[in-house]
Tab-separated table of C-alpha atoms in Angstrom:
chain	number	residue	atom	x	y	z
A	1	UNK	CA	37.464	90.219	-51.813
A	2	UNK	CA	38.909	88.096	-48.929
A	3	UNK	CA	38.599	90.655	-46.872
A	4	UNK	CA	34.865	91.450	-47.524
A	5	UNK	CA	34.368	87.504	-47.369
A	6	UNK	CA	35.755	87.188	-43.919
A	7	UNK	CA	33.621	90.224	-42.633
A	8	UNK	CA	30.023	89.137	-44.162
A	9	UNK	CA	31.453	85.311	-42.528
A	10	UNK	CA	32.299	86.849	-39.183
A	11	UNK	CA	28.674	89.302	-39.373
A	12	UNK	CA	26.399	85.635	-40.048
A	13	UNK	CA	27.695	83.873	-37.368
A	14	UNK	CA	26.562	86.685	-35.314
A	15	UNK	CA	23.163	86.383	-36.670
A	16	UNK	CA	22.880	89.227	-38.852
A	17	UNK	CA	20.163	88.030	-41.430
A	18	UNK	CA	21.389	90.467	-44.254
A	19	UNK	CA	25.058	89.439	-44.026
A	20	UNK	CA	23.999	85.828	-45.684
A	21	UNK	CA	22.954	87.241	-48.928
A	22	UNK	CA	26.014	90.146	-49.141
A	23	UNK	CA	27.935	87.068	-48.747
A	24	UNK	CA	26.876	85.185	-51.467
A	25	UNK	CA	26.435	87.976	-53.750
A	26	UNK	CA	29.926	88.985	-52.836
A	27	UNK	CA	31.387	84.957	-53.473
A	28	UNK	CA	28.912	84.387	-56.553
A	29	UNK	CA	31.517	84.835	-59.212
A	30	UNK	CA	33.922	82.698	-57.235
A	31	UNK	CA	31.074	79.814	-56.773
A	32	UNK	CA	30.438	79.965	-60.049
A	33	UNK	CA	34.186	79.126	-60.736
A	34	UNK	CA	34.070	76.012	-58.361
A	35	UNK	CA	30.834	74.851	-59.625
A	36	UNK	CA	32.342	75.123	-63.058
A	37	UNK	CA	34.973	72.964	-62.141
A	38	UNK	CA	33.676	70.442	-60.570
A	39	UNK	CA	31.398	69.734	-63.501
A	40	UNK	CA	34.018	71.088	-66.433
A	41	UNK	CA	34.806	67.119	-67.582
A	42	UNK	CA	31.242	66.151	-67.233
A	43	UNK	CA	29.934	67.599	-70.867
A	44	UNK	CA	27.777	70.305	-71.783
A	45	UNK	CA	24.970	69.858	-68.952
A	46	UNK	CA	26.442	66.924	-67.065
A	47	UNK	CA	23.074	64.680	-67.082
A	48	UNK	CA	20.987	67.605	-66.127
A	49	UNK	CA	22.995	69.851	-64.016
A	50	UNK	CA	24.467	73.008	-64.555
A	51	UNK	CA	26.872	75.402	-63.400
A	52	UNK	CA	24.143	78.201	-62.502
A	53	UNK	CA	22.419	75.486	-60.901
A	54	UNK	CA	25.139	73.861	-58.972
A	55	UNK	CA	25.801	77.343	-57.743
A	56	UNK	CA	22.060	77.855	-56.620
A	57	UNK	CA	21.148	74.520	-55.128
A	58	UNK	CA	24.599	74.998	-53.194
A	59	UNK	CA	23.210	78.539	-51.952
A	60	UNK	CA	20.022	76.774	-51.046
A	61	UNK	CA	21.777	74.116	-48.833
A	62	UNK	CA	23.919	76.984	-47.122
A	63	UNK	CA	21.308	79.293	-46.203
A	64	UNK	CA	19.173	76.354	-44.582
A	65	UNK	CA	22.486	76.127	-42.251
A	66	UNK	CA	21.496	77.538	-38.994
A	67	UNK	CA	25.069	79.093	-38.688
A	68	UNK	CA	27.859	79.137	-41.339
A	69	UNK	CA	30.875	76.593	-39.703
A	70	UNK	CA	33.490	78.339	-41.589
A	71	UNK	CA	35.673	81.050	-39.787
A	72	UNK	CA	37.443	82.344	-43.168
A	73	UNK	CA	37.321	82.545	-47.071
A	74	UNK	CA	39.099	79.554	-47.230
A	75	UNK	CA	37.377	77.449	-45.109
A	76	UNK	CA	34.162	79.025	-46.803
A	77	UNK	CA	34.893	77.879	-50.275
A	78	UNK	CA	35.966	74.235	-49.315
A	79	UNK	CA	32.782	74.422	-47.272
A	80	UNK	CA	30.833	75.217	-50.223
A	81	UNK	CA	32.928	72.467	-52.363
A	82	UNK	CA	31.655	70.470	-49.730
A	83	UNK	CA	28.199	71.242	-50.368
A	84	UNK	CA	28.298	71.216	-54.065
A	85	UNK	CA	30.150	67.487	-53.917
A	86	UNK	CA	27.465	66.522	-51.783
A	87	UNK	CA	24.131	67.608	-54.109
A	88	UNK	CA	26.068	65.877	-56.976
A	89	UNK	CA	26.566	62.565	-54.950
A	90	UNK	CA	22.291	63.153	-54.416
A	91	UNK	CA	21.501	64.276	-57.602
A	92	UNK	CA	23.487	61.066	-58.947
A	93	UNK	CA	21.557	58.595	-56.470
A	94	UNK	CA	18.127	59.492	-57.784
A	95	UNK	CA	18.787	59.938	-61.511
A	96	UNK	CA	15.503	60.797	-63.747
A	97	UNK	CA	13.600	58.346	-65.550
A	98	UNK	CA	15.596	57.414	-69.089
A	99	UNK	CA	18.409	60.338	-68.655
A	100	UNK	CA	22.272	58.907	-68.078
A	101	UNK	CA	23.743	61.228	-65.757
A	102	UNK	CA	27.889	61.398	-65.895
A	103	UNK	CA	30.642	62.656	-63.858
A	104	UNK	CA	33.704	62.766	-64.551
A	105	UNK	CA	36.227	61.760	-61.631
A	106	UNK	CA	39.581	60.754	-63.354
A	107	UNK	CA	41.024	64.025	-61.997
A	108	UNK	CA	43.974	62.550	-60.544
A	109	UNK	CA	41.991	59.347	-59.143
A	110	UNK	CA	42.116	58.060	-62.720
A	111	UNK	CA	38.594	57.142	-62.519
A	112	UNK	CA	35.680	55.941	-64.859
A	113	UNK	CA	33.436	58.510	-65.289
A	114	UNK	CA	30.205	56.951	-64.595
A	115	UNK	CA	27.738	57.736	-61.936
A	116	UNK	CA	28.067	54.509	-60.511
A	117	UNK	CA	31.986	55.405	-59.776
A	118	UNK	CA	30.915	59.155	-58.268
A	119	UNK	CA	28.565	57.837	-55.200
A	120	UNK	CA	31.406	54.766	-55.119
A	121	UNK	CA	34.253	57.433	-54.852
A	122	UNK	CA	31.795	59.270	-52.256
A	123	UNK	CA	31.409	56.301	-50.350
A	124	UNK	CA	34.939	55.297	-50.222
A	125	UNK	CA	35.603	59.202	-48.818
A	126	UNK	CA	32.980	58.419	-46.347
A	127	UNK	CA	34.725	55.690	-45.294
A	128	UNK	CA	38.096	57.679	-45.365
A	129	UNK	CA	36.444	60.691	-43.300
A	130	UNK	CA	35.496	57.700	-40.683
A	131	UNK	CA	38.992	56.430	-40.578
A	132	UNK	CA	41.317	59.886	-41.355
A	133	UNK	CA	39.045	62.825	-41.057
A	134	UNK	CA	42.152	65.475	-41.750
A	135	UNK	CA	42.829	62.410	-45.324
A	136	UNK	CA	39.727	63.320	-46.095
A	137	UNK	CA	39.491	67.009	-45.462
A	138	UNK	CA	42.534	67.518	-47.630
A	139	UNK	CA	40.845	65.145	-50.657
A	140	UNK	CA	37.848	67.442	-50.252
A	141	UNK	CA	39.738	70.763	-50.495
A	142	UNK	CA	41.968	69.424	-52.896
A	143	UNK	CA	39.562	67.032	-55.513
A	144	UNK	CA	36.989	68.837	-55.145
A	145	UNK	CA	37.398	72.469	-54.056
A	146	UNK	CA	40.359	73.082	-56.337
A	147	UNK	CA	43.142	74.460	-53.250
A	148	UNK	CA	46.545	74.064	-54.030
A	149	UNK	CA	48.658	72.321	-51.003
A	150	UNK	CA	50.090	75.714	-50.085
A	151	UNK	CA	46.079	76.539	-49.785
A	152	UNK	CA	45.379	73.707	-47.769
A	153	UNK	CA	48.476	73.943	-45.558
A	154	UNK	CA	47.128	77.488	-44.867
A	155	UNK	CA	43.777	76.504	-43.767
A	156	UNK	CA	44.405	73.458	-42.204
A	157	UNK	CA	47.157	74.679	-40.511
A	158	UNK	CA	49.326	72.704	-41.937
A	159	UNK	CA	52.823	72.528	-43.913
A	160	UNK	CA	52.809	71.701	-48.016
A	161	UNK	CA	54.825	68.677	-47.398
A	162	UNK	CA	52.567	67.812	-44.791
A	163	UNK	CA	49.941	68.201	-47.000
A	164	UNK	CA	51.731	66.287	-49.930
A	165	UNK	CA	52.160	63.458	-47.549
A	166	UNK	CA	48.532	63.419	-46.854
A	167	UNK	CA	47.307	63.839	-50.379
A	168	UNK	CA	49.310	60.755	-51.455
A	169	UNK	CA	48.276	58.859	-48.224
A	170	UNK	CA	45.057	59.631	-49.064
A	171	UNK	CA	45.012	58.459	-52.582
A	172	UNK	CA	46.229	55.285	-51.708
A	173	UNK	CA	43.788	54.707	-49.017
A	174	UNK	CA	40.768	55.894	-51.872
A	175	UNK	CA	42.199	53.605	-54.649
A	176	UNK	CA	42.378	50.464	-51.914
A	177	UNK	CA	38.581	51.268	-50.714
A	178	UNK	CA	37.479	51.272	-54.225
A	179	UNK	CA	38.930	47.998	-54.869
């Protein structure tokens, strides 16, 4: 699949109208995956939102794009984690009338799970990206696109201790901005 990935990438960034859809049609299973997981903790429908649509609201945003910024399936999928953190951060801001929405983000944050903590999480990475932009490209990769540090090293460039040493730089920073 990589292979296919980075082809359809390389083929919309050189404008090819048709490649955009082959792409997503070729990366739908694995969206589906990482919109799974980032709403797995959240209950059966966290407040509304569902995998399917997650994965379709994410498309939405993507194809709007003018041109794709990622170069590889890596970059692709934390690009797409990217998105999918940030219509969860908007769905969360304007919740409906009388419905709780929830999301959980204890994963390794050890976070309450209310909305309240999501858009304060997403402001304190806001913060971080404004400070550390590689802190918080790792957190995003990592929290919420699922990479491994090997993963991240790879895209990034970077080496796993490297990586480590940002991750744990990175939490601390996070944990002190939500203070």
């Amino acid at each position: 699949m990589q292979d296919d990935v980075d082809a359809l990438i390389s083929r919309v960034n050189a404008g090819d109208a048709g490649a955009r859809d082959a792409l997503f049609a070729t990366a739908y299973p694995a969206l589906r995956e990482l919109a799974s997981a980032r709403l797995r903790d959240a209950g059966a429908h966290a407040g509304g939102l569902h995998t399917t649509q997650l994965v379709h609201e994410s498309y939405l945003r993507l194809a709007r794009s003018a041109r794709l910024q990622p170069q590889s399936q890596r970059e692709f999928f934390a690009y797409a984690a990217r998105v999918m953190r940030e219509f969860i951060v908007d769905t969360l801001r304007r919740p409906r009338a009388g419905e709780a929405l929830t999301l959980d983000t204890r994963v390794e944050l050890d976070l309450p799970s209310d909305a309240d903590e999501v858009l304060r999480v997403h402001e304190a990475l806001d913060a971080l990206q404004a400070a550390e932009p590689r802190l918080a490209q790792v957190v995003e990769m990592r929290y919420f696109g699922g990479y491994t540090e090997a993963e991240i090293g790879e895209t990034l460039g970077l080496t796993e201790r490297t990586v480590r040493r940002d991750w744990e730089k990175a939490r601390i920073l996070l944990l002190a901005l939500l203070r």
